[in-house]
mmCIF file of C-alpha atoms and ligand atoms in Angstrom:
data_model
loop_
_atom_site.group_PDB
_atom_site.id
_atom_site.type_symbol
_atom_site.label_atom_id
_atom_site.label_comp_id
_atom_site.label_asym_id
_atom_site.label_seq_id
_atom_site.Cartn_x
_atom_site.Cartn_y
_atom_site.Cartn_z
ATOM 1 C CA MET A 252 0.000 0.000 0.000
ATOM 2 C CA PRO A 253 1.416 3.464 -0.797
ATOM 3 C CA LYS A 254 2.252 5.566 2.227
ATOM 4 C CA GLN A 255 -0.145 8.367 3.067
ATOM 5 C CA ASN A 256 1.548 11.757 2.885
ATOM 6 C CA LEU A 257 0.500 13.742 5.942
ATOM 7 C CA LYS A 258 1.961 17.100 4.881
ATOM 8 C CA GLY A 259 -0.879 19.176 3.504
ATOM 9 C CA LEU A 260 -3.613 17.486 5.558
ATOM 10 C CA ASP A 261 -5.769 19.733 7.728
ATOM 11 C CA ARG A 262 -6.938 18.888 11.252
ATOM 12 C CA GLU A 263 -10.026 16.929 10.177
ATOM 13 C CA GLU A 264 -8.041 14.915 7.652
ATOM 14 C CA LEU A 265 -5.411 14.090 10.268
ATOM 15 C CA VAL A 266 -8.147 12.931 12.647
ATOM 16 C CA ALA A 267 -9.578 10.734 9.894
ATOM 17 C CA PHE A 268 -6.113 9.352 9.211
ATOM 18 C CA PHE A 269 -5.478 8.358 12.833
ATOM 19 C CA THR A 270 -8.941 6.884 13.206
ATOM 20 C CA GLY A 271 -8.425 4.997 9.954
ATOM 21 C CA ILE A 272 -5.291 3.290 11.251
ATOM 22 C CA GLY A 273 -6.964 2.494 14.568
ATOM 23 C CA GLU A 274 -5.091 5.080 16.645
ATOM 24 C CA GLN A 275 -6.416 7.754 18.980
ATOM 25 C CA PRO A 276 -7.683 10.857 17.150
ATOM 26 C CA PHE A 277 -6.040 13.244 19.645
ATOM 27 C CA HIS A 278 -2.689 12.509 18.003
ATOM 28 C CA ALA A 279 -3.927 14.636 15.130
ATOM 29 C CA LYS A 280 -3.539 17.752 17.242
ATOM 30 C CA GLN A 281 0.023 16.842 18.217
ATOM 31 C CA LEU A 282 0.970 16.072 14.654
ATOM 32 C CA PHE A 283 -0.610 19.259 13.313
ATOM 33 C CA ARG A 284 1.583 21.325 15.646
ATOM 34 C CA TRP A 285 4.702 19.427 14.701
ATOM 35 C CA ILE A 286 4.129 19.554 10.963
ATOM 36 C CA TYR A 287 3.004 23.168 10.583
ATOM 37 C CA GLY A 288 4.123 24.865 13.804
ATOM 38 C CA LYS A 289 7.559 23.299 14.199
ATOM 39 C CA ALA A 290 8.122 22.327 10.564
ATOM 40 C CA ALA A 291 9.139 18.766 11.526
ATOM 41 C CA ALA A 292 10.782 17.017 8.600
ATOM 42 C CA SER A 293 10.597 13.461 9.958
ATOM 43 C CA PHE A 294 8.594 11.432 12.451
ATOM 44 C CA ASP A 295 11.791 10.940 14.486
ATOM 45 C CA GLU A 296 11.691 14.574 15.487
ATOM 46 C CA ILE A 297 8.252 14.205 17.009
ATOM 47 C CA THR A 298 9.489 13.291 20.426
ATOM 48 C CA ASP A 299 6.207 13.540 22.259
ATOM 49 C CA LEU A 300 4.749 10.629 20.309
ATOM 50 C CA ALA A 301 5.550 7.232 21.837
ATOM 51 C CA LYS A 302 8.249 5.343 19.949
ATOM 52 C CA PRO A 303 5.969 2.487 18.776
ATOM 53 C CA LEU A 304 3.569 5.033 17.269
ATOM 54 C CA ARG A 305 6.414 6.826 15.518
ATOM 55 C CA GLN A 306 7.513 3.486 14.093
ATOM 56 C CA ARG A 307 3.991 2.734 12.944
ATOM 57 C CA LEU A 308 3.791 6.133 11.279
ATOM 58 C CA GLN A 309 7.051 5.477 9.494
ATOM 59 C CA GLU A 310 5.542 2.306 8.044
ATOM 60 C CA VAL A 311 2.222 3.703 6.870
ATOM 61 C CA ALA A 312 2.779 7.425 6.397
ATOM 62 C CA ALA A 313 5.250 9.997 5.117
ATOM 63 C CA LEU A 314 6.049 13.665 5.566
ATOM 64 C CA GLU A 315 6.820 14.239 1.941
ATOM 65 C CA ALA A 316 8.854 17.375 1.592
ATOM 66 C CA LEU A 317 10.477 19.588 -0.940
ATOM 67 C CA THR A 318 14.145 18.894 -1.494
ATOM 68 C CA LEU A 319 16.368 21.949 -1.578
ATOM 69 C CA VAL A 320 18.526 21.955 -4.711
ATOM 70 C CA THR A 321 20.176 25.369 -4.462
ATOM 71 C CA ARG A 322 19.932 28.497 -2.394
ATOM 72 C CA GLN A 323 21.329 31.739 -3.791
ATOM 73 C CA THR A 324 21.638 35.151 -2.199
ATOM 74 C CA SER A 325 21.583 38.281 -4.359
ATOM 75 C CA HIS A 326 24.602 40.582 -4.393
ATOM 76 C CA ARG A 327 22.672 43.303 -2.622
ATOM 77 C CA ARG A 328 21.625 40.720 -0.057
ATOM 78 C CA ASP A 329 18.016 41.783 -0.509
ATOM 79 C CA ALA A 330 16.760 38.450 -1.857
ATOM 80 C CA GLU A 331 17.339 34.733 -1.398
ATOM 81 C CA LYS A 332 16.204 32.293 -4.055
ATOM 82 C CA TYR A 333 15.376 28.705 -3.193
ATOM 83 C CA LEU A 334 15.161 26.064 -5.888
ATOM 84 C CA PHE A 335 13.241 22.979 -4.810
ATOM 85 C CA ARG A 336 12.781 19.537 -6.315
ATOM 86 C CA LEU A 337 9.350 17.937 -5.961
ATOM 87 C CA ALA A 338 8.778 14.246 -5.328
ATOM 88 C CA ASP A 339 8.192 13.611 -9.049
ATOM 89 C CA GLY A 340 11.415 15.355 -10.068
ATOM 90 C CA LEU A 341 9.923 18.673 -11.233
ATOM 91 C CA HIS A 342 11.241 21.946 -9.838
ATOM 92 C CA ILE A 343 9.792 25.123 -8.348
ATOM 93 C CA GLU A 344 11.237 28.289 -6.882
ATOM 94 C CA SER A 345 10.490 30.545 -3.935
ATOM 95 C CA VAL A 346 12.112 33.903 -3.226
ATOM 96 C CA LEU A 347 12.545 35.542 0.151
ATOM 97 C CA MET A 348 12.788 39.329 -0.160
ATOM 98 C CA HIS A 349 14.161 41.547 2.570
ATOM 99 C CA GLU A 350 12.784 45.046 2.789
ATOM 100 C CA ASP A 351 15.969 46.115 4.517
ATOM 101 C CA PRO A 352 19.030 44.769 2.695
ATOM 102 C CA ASP A 353 21.074 44.820 5.900
ATOM 103 C CA PHE A 354 18.387 42.649 7.285
ATOM 104 C CA PRO A 355 18.712 42.085 10.971
ATOM 105 C CA LEU A 356 19.054 38.378 11.460
ATOM 106 C CA LYS A 357 16.150 37.315 13.632
ATOM 107 C CA SER A 358 16.260 40.705 15.337
ATOM 108 C CA LYS A 359 13.352 43.046 15.761
ATOM 109 C CA LYS A 360 15.027 46.066 14.183
ATOM 110 C CA LYS A 361 12.493 48.617 12.975
ATOM 111 C CA ASN A 362 12.626 50.250 9.569
ATOM 112 C CA ARG A 363 12.233 53.950 8.794
ATOM 113 C CA ASP A 364 8.502 54.034 9.584
ATOM 114 C CA ASN A 365 9.246 52.466 12.921
ATOM 115 C CA ARG A 366 7.582 49.188 12.102
ATOM 116 C CA PRO A 367 9.364 45.848 11.986
ATOM 117 C CA SER A 368 11.163 45.220 8.725
ATOM 118 C CA ARG A 369 9.304 42.941 6.301
ATOM 119 C CA HIS A 370 10.637 39.634 5.052
ATOM 120 C CA THR A 371 8.306 38.530 2.287
ATOM 121 C CA LEU A 372 8.349 35.046 0.824
ATOM 122 C CA CYS A 373 7.123 34.809 -2.756
ATOM 123 C CA ILE A 374 5.775 31.293 -3.324
ATOM 124 C CA SER A 375 4.692 29.275 -6.355
ATOM 125 C CA SER A 376 1.276 27.720 -6.867
ATOM 126 C CA GLN A 377 1.849 25.660 -10.031
ATOM 127 C CA VAL A 378 4.758 24.148 -11.933
ATOM 128 C CA GLY A 379 4.676 26.418 -14.975
ATOM 129 C CA CYS A 380 1.508 28.284 -15.906
ATOM 130 C CA PRO A 381 -1.059 27.880 -18.688
ATOM 131 C CA VAL A 382 -2.106 31.559 -18.860
ATOM 132 C CA ASP A 383 0.548 32.406 -21.443
ATOM 133 C CA CYS A 384 1.278 36.055 -20.663
ATOM 134 C CA LYS A 385 3.778 37.124 -23.278
ATOM 135 C CA PHE A 386 6.217 38.860 -20.897
ATOM 136 C CA CYS A 387 6.509 36.086 -18.322
ATOM 137 C CA ALA A 388 9.094 33.303 -18.189
ATOM 138 C CA THR A 389 6.734 30.972 -16.323
ATOM 139 C CA GLY A 390 4.143 31.536 -19.020
ATOM 140 C CA LEU A 391 6.596 30.416 -21.682
ATOM 141 C CA MET A 392 6.963 27.149 -19.879
ATOM 142 C CA GLY A 393 3.283 26.161 -20.124
ATOM 143 C CA LEU A 394 1.573 24.224 -17.331
ATOM 144 C CA LEU A 395 3.265 21.079 -16.075
ATOM 145 C CA ARG A 396 0.996 20.550 -13.071
ATOM 146 C CA ASN A 397 -0.728 22.066 -10.048
ATOM 147 C CA LEU A 398 1.050 22.008 -6.713
ATOM 148 C CA THR A 399 -0.598 20.186 -3.825
ATOM 149 C CA ALA A 400 -1.537 22.106 -0.667
ATOM 150 C CA GLY A 401 1.382 20.360 1.037
ATOM 151 C CA GLU A 402 3.836 21.567 -1.601
ATOM 152 C CA ILE A 403 2.534 25.132 -1.345
ATOM 153 C CA VAL A 404 2.817 25.169 2.451
ATOM 154 C CA ASP A 405 6.155 23.386 2.481
ATOM 155 C CA GLN A 406 7.808 26.289 0.654
ATOM 156 C CA VAL A 407 7.146 28.389 3.744
ATOM 157 C CA LEU A 408 8.039 25.629 6.193
ATOM 158 C CA THR A 409 11.329 24.799 4.482
ATOM 159 C CA VAL A 410 12.461 28.399 4.049
ATOM 160 C CA ARG A 411 11.605 28.999 7.681
ATOM 161 C CA ARG A 412 13.965 26.185 8.595
ATOM 162 C CA MET A 413 16.744 27.295 6.252
ATOM 163 C CA SER A 414 16.819 31.088 6.448
ATOM 164 C CA GLU A 415 18.357 33.129 9.219
ATOM 165 C CA SER A 416 15.558 35.609 8.700
ATOM 166 C CA PRO A 417 11.946 35.283 9.837
ATOM 167 C CA ILE A 418 9.088 35.298 7.291
ATOM 168 C CA THR A 419 6.634 38.099 8.038
ATOM 169 C CA ASN A 420 4.597 38.105 4.793
ATOM 170 C CA VAL A 421 3.736 35.677 2.010
ATOM 171 C CA VAL A 422 2.831 36.597 -1.554
ATOM 172 C CA VAL A 423 1.539 34.002 -3.997
ATOM 173 C CA MET A 424 3.319 35.668 -6.914
ATOM 174 C CA GLY A 425 5.838 33.021 -7.902
ATOM 175 C CA MET A 426 5.301 30.472 -10.628
ATOM 176 C CA GLY A 427 1.733 29.767 -11.651
ATOM 177 C CA GLU A 428 -1.763 31.207 -11.580
ATOM 178 C CA PRO A 429 -3.025 30.568 -8.038
ATOM 179 C CA MET A 430 -6.701 30.916 -8.965
ATOM 180 C CA LEU A 431 -6.343 27.946 -11.337
ATOM 181 C CA ASN A 432 -5.351 25.830 -8.344
ATOM 182 C CA TYR A 433 -8.024 27.299 -6.128
ATOM 183 C CA ASP A 434 -8.849 24.531 -3.650
ATOM 184 C CA ALA A 435 -5.249 23.622 -2.853
ATOM 185 C CA LEU A 436 -4.357 27.303 -2.631
ATOM 186 C CA ILE A 437 -7.075 28.246 -0.155
ATOM 187 C CA LYS A 438 -6.409 25.179 1.942
ATOM 188 C CA ALA A 439 -2.692 26.045 2.020
ATOM 189 C CA CYS A 440 -3.396 29.668 2.983
ATOM 190 C CA TYR A 441 -5.501 28.564 5.952
ATOM 191 C CA LEU A 442 -2.754 26.195 7.063
ATOM 192 C CA LEU A 443 -0.269 29.102 6.870
ATOM 193 C CA ALA A 444 -2.577 31.341 8.882
ATOM 194 C CA ASP A 445 -3.304 28.745 11.566
ATOM 195 C CA ASP A 446 -2.197 29.865 15.016
ATOM 196 C CA GLU A 447 -0.817 26.402 15.692
ATOM 197 C CA GLY A 448 1.006 26.508 12.364
ATOM 198 C CA PRO A 449 3.131 29.318 10.870
ATOM 199 C CA ASN A 450 0.581 31.745 12.326
ATOM 200 C CA LEU A 451 0.740 34.365 9.579
ATOM 201 C CA ALA A 452 -2.077 36.883 9.850
ATOM 202 C CA GLN A 453 -4.473 36.434 6.912
ATOM 203 C CA ARG A 454 -3.884 40.031 5.838
ATOM 204 C CA ARG A 455 -0.189 39.224 5.459
ATOM 205 C CA ILE A 456 -0.906 36.690 2.738
ATOM 206 C CA VAL A 457 -1.455 38.171 -0.735
ATOM 207 C CA ILE A 458 -2.857 36.172 -3.633
ATOM 208 C CA SER A 459 -2.040 37.588 -7.051
ATOM 209 C CA THR A 460 -4.133 36.730 -10.098
ATOM 210 C CA SER A 461 -3.992 37.504 -13.793
ATOM 211 C CA GLY A 462 -7.738 38.130 -13.644
ATOM 212 C CA LEU A 463 -9.815 34.962 -13.615
ATOM 213 C CA VAL A 464 -13.083 36.720 -12.944
ATOM 214 C CA PRO A 465 -15.218 33.736 -11.803
ATOM 215 C CA LYS A 466 -12.533 32.807 -9.268
ATOM 216 C CA ILE A 467 -12.278 36.394 -8.013
ATOM 217 C CA GLU A 468 -16.060 36.327 -7.562
ATOM 218 C CA ARG A 469 -15.885 33.053 -5.691
ATOM 219 C CA PHE A 470 -13.073 34.390 -3.505
ATOM 220 C CA THR A 471 -15.168 37.471 -2.737
ATOM 221 C CA LYS A 472 -18.277 35.431 -1.954
ATOM 222 C CA GLU A 473 -16.398 33.111 0.387
ATOM 223 C CA GLY A 474 -15.224 36.097 2.435
ATOM 224 C CA HIS A 475 -11.577 35.182 2.998
ATOM 225 C CA LYS A 476 -9.377 37.747 4.688
ATOM 226 C CA PHE A 477 -6.348 37.043 2.519
ATOM 227 C CA ARG A 478 -5.490 40.027 0.347
ATOM 228 C CA LEU A 479 -6.044 40.139 -3.380
ATOM 229 C CA ALA A 480 -3.759 41.543 -6.060
ATOM 230 C CA ILE A 481 -4.705 41.760 -9.726
ATOM 231 C CA SER A 482 -2.156 41.920 -12.544
ATOM 232 C CA LEU A 483 -3.766 44.536 -14.750
ATOM 233 C CA ASN A 484 -0.769 45.407 -16.922
ATOM 234 C CA ALA A 485 -2.672 47.294 -19.632
ATOM 235 C CA THR A 486 -5.396 49.918 -19.937
ATOM 236 C CA THR A 487 -7.025 48.948 -23.236
ATOM 237 C CA ASP A 488 -8.457 45.591 -24.258
ATOM 238 C CA GLU A 489 -6.478 45.771 -27.467
ATOM 239 C CA VAL A 490 -3.128 45.814 -25.651
ATOM 240 C CA ARG A 491 -4.202 43.506 -22.843
ATOM 241 C CA ASN A 492 -5.503 40.925 -25.331
ATOM 242 C CA ARG A 493 -2.104 40.949 -26.942
ATOM 243 C CA ILE A 494 0.062 40.587 -23.836
ATOM 244 C CA MET A 495 -2.367 38.629 -21.623
ATOM 245 C CA PRO A 496 -4.570 36.311 -23.691
ATOM 246 C CA ILE A 497 -6.814 35.734 -20.649
ATOM 247 C CA ASN A 498 -8.250 39.187 -21.405
ATOM 248 C CA ARG A 499 -10.062 37.763 -24.431
ATOM 249 C CA LYS A 500 -12.162 35.806 -21.962
ATOM 250 C CA TYR A 501 -12.495 38.424 -19.201
ATOM 251 C CA SER A 502 -12.167 41.954 -20.490
ATOM 252 C CA ILE A 503 -10.875 44.921 -18.508
ATOM 253 C CA ALA A 504 -14.400 46.234 -17.794
ATOM 254 C CA ILE A 505 -15.528 42.880 -16.381
ATOM 255 C CA LEU A 506 -12.331 42.521 -14.389
ATOM 256 C CA MET A 507 -12.622 46.002 -12.871
ATOM 257 C CA GLN A 508 -16.213 45.262 -11.913
ATOM 258 C CA ALA A 509 -15.100 42.107 -10.071
ATOM 259 C CA ALA A 510 -12.319 44.082 -8.353
ATOM 260 C CA ARG A 511 -14.770 46.771 -7.256
ATOM 261 C CA GLN A 512 -17.149 44.129 -5.907
ATOM 262 C CA TYR A 513 -14.318 42.531 -3.955
ATOM 263 C CA THR A 514 -13.341 45.795 -2.271
ATOM 264 C CA ARG A 515 -16.965 46.468 -1.312
ATOM 265 C CA GLN A 516 -17.653 43.070 0.130
ATOM 266 C CA ALA A 517 -14.278 42.430 1.770
ATOM 267 C CA LYS A 518 -13.920 46.045 2.889
ATOM 268 C CA GLN A 519 -10.316 45.754 1.781
ATOM 269 C CA ARG A 520 -8.201 47.546 -0.729
ATOM 270 C CA VAL A 521 -7.184 45.593 -3.791
ATOM 271 C CA THR A 522 -3.702 45.923 -5.293
ATOM 272 C CA PHE A 523 -3.318 46.454 -9.023
ATOM 273 C CA GLU A 524 -0.011 45.395 -10.460
ATOM 274 C CA TYR A 525 1.075 47.117 -13.619
ATOM 275 C CA ILE A 526 4.209 45.982 -15.376
ATOM 276 C CA LEU A 527 5.802 48.695 -17.516
ATOM 277 C CA LEU A 528 6.739 47.600 -21.053
ATOM 278 C CA ASP A 529 8.528 50.104 -23.245
ATOM 279 C CA GLY A 530 6.331 51.464 -26.007
ATOM 280 C CA VAL A 531 3.543 48.968 -25.224
ATOM 281 C CA ASN A 532 1.700 50.220 -22.141
ATOM 282 C CA ASP A 533 3.851 53.020 -20.736
ATOM 283 C CA ALA A 534 2.555 56.134 -22.551
ATOM 284 C CA LEU A 535 1.127 59.060 -20.617
ATOM 285 C CA ALA A 536 -2.248 58.222 -22.169
ATOM 286 C CA ASP A 537 -1.984 54.824 -20.441
ATOM 287 C CA ALA A 538 -1.162 56.512 -17.153
ATOM 288 C CA GLU A 539 -4.275 58.696 -17.561
ATOM 289 C CA ARG A 540 -6.428 55.681 -18.375
ATOM 290 C CA LEU A 541 -5.004 53.780 -15.408
ATOM 291 C CA LYS A 542 -5.978 56.658 -13.147
ATOM 292 C CA ASN A 543 -9.479 56.673 -14.594
ATOM 293 C CA LEU A 544 -9.966 52.916 -14.512
ATOM 294 C CA THR A 545 -9.052 52.732 -10.842
ATOM 295 C CA ARG A 546 -10.933 55.838 -9.795
ATOM 296 C CA GLY A 547 -13.504 54.994 -7.143
ATOM 297 C CA ILE A 548 -11.923 51.623 -6.323
ATOM 298 C CA PRO A 549 -10.050 51.566 -2.995
ATOM 299 C CA CYS A 550 -6.709 50.294 -4.196
ATOM 300 C CA LYS A 551 -2.971 50.452 -4.286
ATOM 301 C CA ILE A 552 -1.179 50.557 -7.615
ATOM 302 C CA ASN A 553 2.154 48.790 -7.947
ATOM 303 C CA LEU A 554 4.183 49.763 -10.985
ATOM 304 C CA ILE A 555 6.759 47.114 -11.889
ATOM 305 C CA PRO A 556 9.363 47.921 -14.550
ATOM 306 C CA TYR A 557 9.592 44.885 -16.826
ATOM 307 C CA ASN A 558 12.367 42.401 -16.084
ATOM 308 C CA PRO A 559 13.802 41.121 -19.331
ATOM 309 C CA ILE A 560 13.418 37.388 -19.684
ATOM 310 C CA VAL A 561 15.138 34.936 -21.970
ATOM 311 C CA ASN A 562 13.020 32.644 -24.054
ATOM 312 C CA LEU A 563 15.052 29.510 -23.514
ATOM 313 C CA GLN A 564 12.602 27.299 -25.334
ATOM 314 C CA GLU A 565 12.807 29.295 -28.522
ATOM 315 C CA SER A 566 16.540 29.765 -28.365
ATOM 316 C CA ALA A 567 16.794 25.976 -27.971
ATOM 317 C CA HIS A 568 14.500 25.187 -30.894
ATOM 318 C CA ASP A 569 15.672 28.096 -32.969
ATOM 319 C CA SER A 570 12.126 28.912 -34.026
ATOM 320 C CA GLN A 571 10.438 32.305 -34.569
ATOM 321 C CA PRO A 572 11.297 34.758 -31.807
ATOM 322 C CA SER A 573 8.195 35.962 -29.928
ATOM 323 C CA ILE A 574 7.422 39.631 -29.210
ATOM 324 C CA LEU A 575 10.391 41.041 -27.404
ATOM 325 C CA PHE A 576 9.874 43.639 -24.747
ATOM 326 C CA ASN A 577 12.132 46.243 -23.260
ATOM 327 C CA ARG A 578 12.173 48.008 -19.953
ATOM 328 C CA PRO A 579 11.230 51.699 -20.397
ATOM 329 C CA SER A 580 13.847 54.368 -19.777
ATOM 330 C CA PHE A 581 14.075 55.833 -16.316
ATOM 331 C CA GLU A 582 12.564 59.096 -17.611
ATOM 332 C CA ARG A 583 9.515 57.330 -19.039
ATOM 333 C CA ILE A 584 8.999 55.384 -15.813
ATOM 334 C CA GLU A 585 9.258 58.596 -13.757
ATOM 335 C CA ALA A 586 6.808 60.423 -16.013
ATOM 336 C CA PHE A 587 4.308 57.549 -15.819
ATOM 337 C CA LEU A 588 4.633 57.421 -12.051
ATOM 338 C CA ALA A 589 4.218 61.190 -11.687
ATOM 339 C CA CYS A 590 1.019 61.101 -13.744
ATOM 340 C CA VAL A 591 -0.597 58.217 -11.841
ATOM 341 C CA ARG A 592 0.412 59.883 -8.559
ATOM 342 C CA GLN A 593 -1.927 62.743 -9.375
ATOM 343 C CA GLY A 594 -4.827 60.310 -8.970
ATOM 344 C CA PRO A 595 -6.486 59.487 -5.662
ATOM 345 C CA ASN A 596 -4.881 56.095 -5.062
ATOM 346 C CA ALA A 597 -1.536 55.156 -3.523
ATOM 347 C CA VAL A 598 1.093 54.296 -6.119
ATOM 348 C CA THR A 599 4.419 52.578 -5.603
ATOM 349 C CA LEU A 600 7.197 51.799 -8.009
ATOM 350 C CA ARG A 601 8.593 48.364 -7.300
ATOM 351 C CA TRP A 602 12.029 47.562 -8.568
ATOM 352 C CA SER A 603 12.266 43.820 -8.375
ATOM 353 C CA LYS A 604 14.707 42.414 -5.931
ATOM 354 C CA GLY A 605 17.041 39.603 -6.809
ATOM 355 C CA ASP A 606 17.248 40.209 -10.547
ATOM 356 C CA ASP A 607 20.922 39.229 -10.515
ATOM 357 C CA ILE A 608 19.924 35.724 -9.427
ATOM 358 C CA ASP A 609 16.963 35.469 -11.823
ATOM 359 C CA ALA A 610 14.654 35.829 -8.882
ATOM 360 C CA ALA A 611 12.770 38.904 -10.056
ATOM 361 C CA CYS A 612 9.049 38.995 -10.882
ATOM 362 C CA GLY A 613 8.252 36.848 -13.864
ATOM 363 C CA GLN A 614 11.697 35.339 -14.028
ATOM 364 C CA LEU A 615 10.904 32.273 -12.014
ATOM 365 C CA TRP A 616 11.516 29.672 -14.574
ATOM 366 C CA THR A 617 13.981 27.152 -13.344
ATOM 367 C CA ARG A 618 16.537 26.467 -15.970
ATOM 368 C CA VAL A 619 16.868 23.028 -14.455
ATOM 369 C CA GLU A 620 13.938 21.688 -16.503
ATOM 370 C CA LYS A 621 15.947 22.591 -19.578
ATOM 371 C CA ARG A 622 19.074 20.841 -18.395
ATOM 372 C CA VAL A 623 17.529 17.449 -17.774
HETATM 373 N N1 SAH B 745 -0.100 34.381 -12.037
HETATM 374 C C1 SAH B 745 -0.229 35.404 -11.079
HETATM 375 C C2 SAH B 745 0.879 35.423 -10.057
HETATM 376 C C3 SAH B 745 2.269 35.161 -10.565
HETATM 377 S S1 SAH B 745 2.939 36.384 -11.660
HETATM 378 C C4 SAH B 745 -0.352 36.757 -11.754
HETATM 379 O O1 SAH B 745 -0.154 36.839 -12.962
HETATM 380 O O2 SAH B 745 -0.700 37.709 -11.062
HETATM 381 C C5 SAH B 745 3.328 37.673 -10.512
HETATM 382 C C6 SAH B 745 3.549 39.029 -11.112
HETATM 383 O O3 SAH B 745 4.742 39.072 -11.908
HETATM 384 C C7 SAH B 745 2.429 39.502 -12.020
HETATM 385 O O4 SAH B 745 1.976 40.764 -11.605
HETATM 386 C C8 SAH B 745 3.074 39.604 -13.378
HETATM 387 O O5 SAH B 745 2.469 40.610 -14.154
HETATM 388 C C9 SAH B 745 4.508 39.924 -13.017
HETATM 389 N N2 SAH B 745 5.466 39.597 -14.064
HETATM 390 C C10 SAH B 745 5.470 38.536 -14.883
HETATM 391 N N3 SAH B 745 6.522 38.580 -15.729
HETATM 392 C C11 SAH B 745 7.202 39.713 -15.445
HETATM 393 C C12 SAH B 745 8.388 40.308 -15.956
HETATM 394 N N4 SAH B 745 9.095 39.741 -16.924
HETATM 395 N N5 SAH B 745 8.781 41.483 -15.418
HETATM 396 C C13 SAH B 745 8.095 42.058 -14.400
HETATM 397 N N6 SAH B 745 6.994 41.526 -13.852
HETATM 398 C C14 SAH B 745 6.535 40.369 -14.381
HETATM 399 FE FE1 SF4 B 746 1.008 32.889 -15.415
HETATM 400 FE FE2 SF4 B 746 1.111 35.113 -13.889
HETATM 401 FE FE3 SF4 B 746 3.090 34.511 -15.633
HETATM 402 FE FE4 SF4 B 746 0.711 35.286 -16.556
HETATM 403 S S1 SF4 B 746 2.135 36.522 -15.297
HETATM 404 S S2 SF4 B 746 1.929 33.549 -17.329
HETATM 405 S S3 SF4 B 746 -0.647 34.333 -15.070
HETATM 406 S S4 SF4 B 746 2.526 33.341 -13.830
#
């Protein structure tokens, strides 16, 4: 009989597991704390379970985990990239970003606003992504598979074990479209927020989507307290259709309606991400339209200058090169920012961290898949 993997099970499922093997259900509570609170990697570590039970667990169950392949730190020391191998040999990446590059190891040093410095882990939700945005390395890869809830959570658990820094925030902005792996994603987020697990406040977990409107509506209806970010990236359907094919299904007007509905129901701001592509979506007319589109929606706007990506697949097959993008000049970025700033909503310009280790937004495409 194959061993049951316990990582990724919630409390009820752990109770059912113990009952199913004829053991006392209260062990579920102990195990939950060890798996998610203490990030135990093996049953041996679980010292408050009697030895015979630990042996039994070893025979019938597993704590299947991600295997760390490499860990790289950026030159500016503001990002750490973790490359993991999954049980079936595929790879994913997670990136830990430090708000303060001289990050205080495990200390409580405050940043300029006198609040504790943030250490944000960017996690993946799928291996690859089927959404096919034309500027994104993960998109070029296509979808290989969804991650399980256990694999999503284990990115946090493993980095927590490996890094000298704490994790204060989680963003689901790595590889994949989280809303296409909805059930596993939501389950994983609740495990991360559990006070007997990693205990991250729900508002410190951000889910970023390319704009799957029915899933945004479901998310709104279910009333979760996790935050929502939407990758808008264009202000006309013509441009958005071209760079994000998902827009042909859910147009900008429909998407903005869903965003507005979310902010009303959740009583939360939404974040709009807007990647700046030279000559594609970075004109002052776009900045004006962005201001108008977001008017009346409580939101934050994150401008992200495009990170150039390499299309490894095409360079390998020597086929037609796809649309190539460039990062706008500093002057164009500044002008765009200044224009959007005149609107009512908060705007930030986010230079990606970790670009020297291919850990920047949209770059998370492990070259390992190409090597094997
Ligand atoms: N699939 C989700 C989450 C992962 S992508 C989504 O699309 O929102 C996370 C963010 O990275 C998105 O906002 C996306 O627009 C951005 N991104 C993708 N490729 C990029 C690139 N080459 N440069 C800068 N940002 C990029
Ligand atoms: Fe997928 Fe997001 Fe990349 Fe688009 S930007 S291809 S949705 S990971």
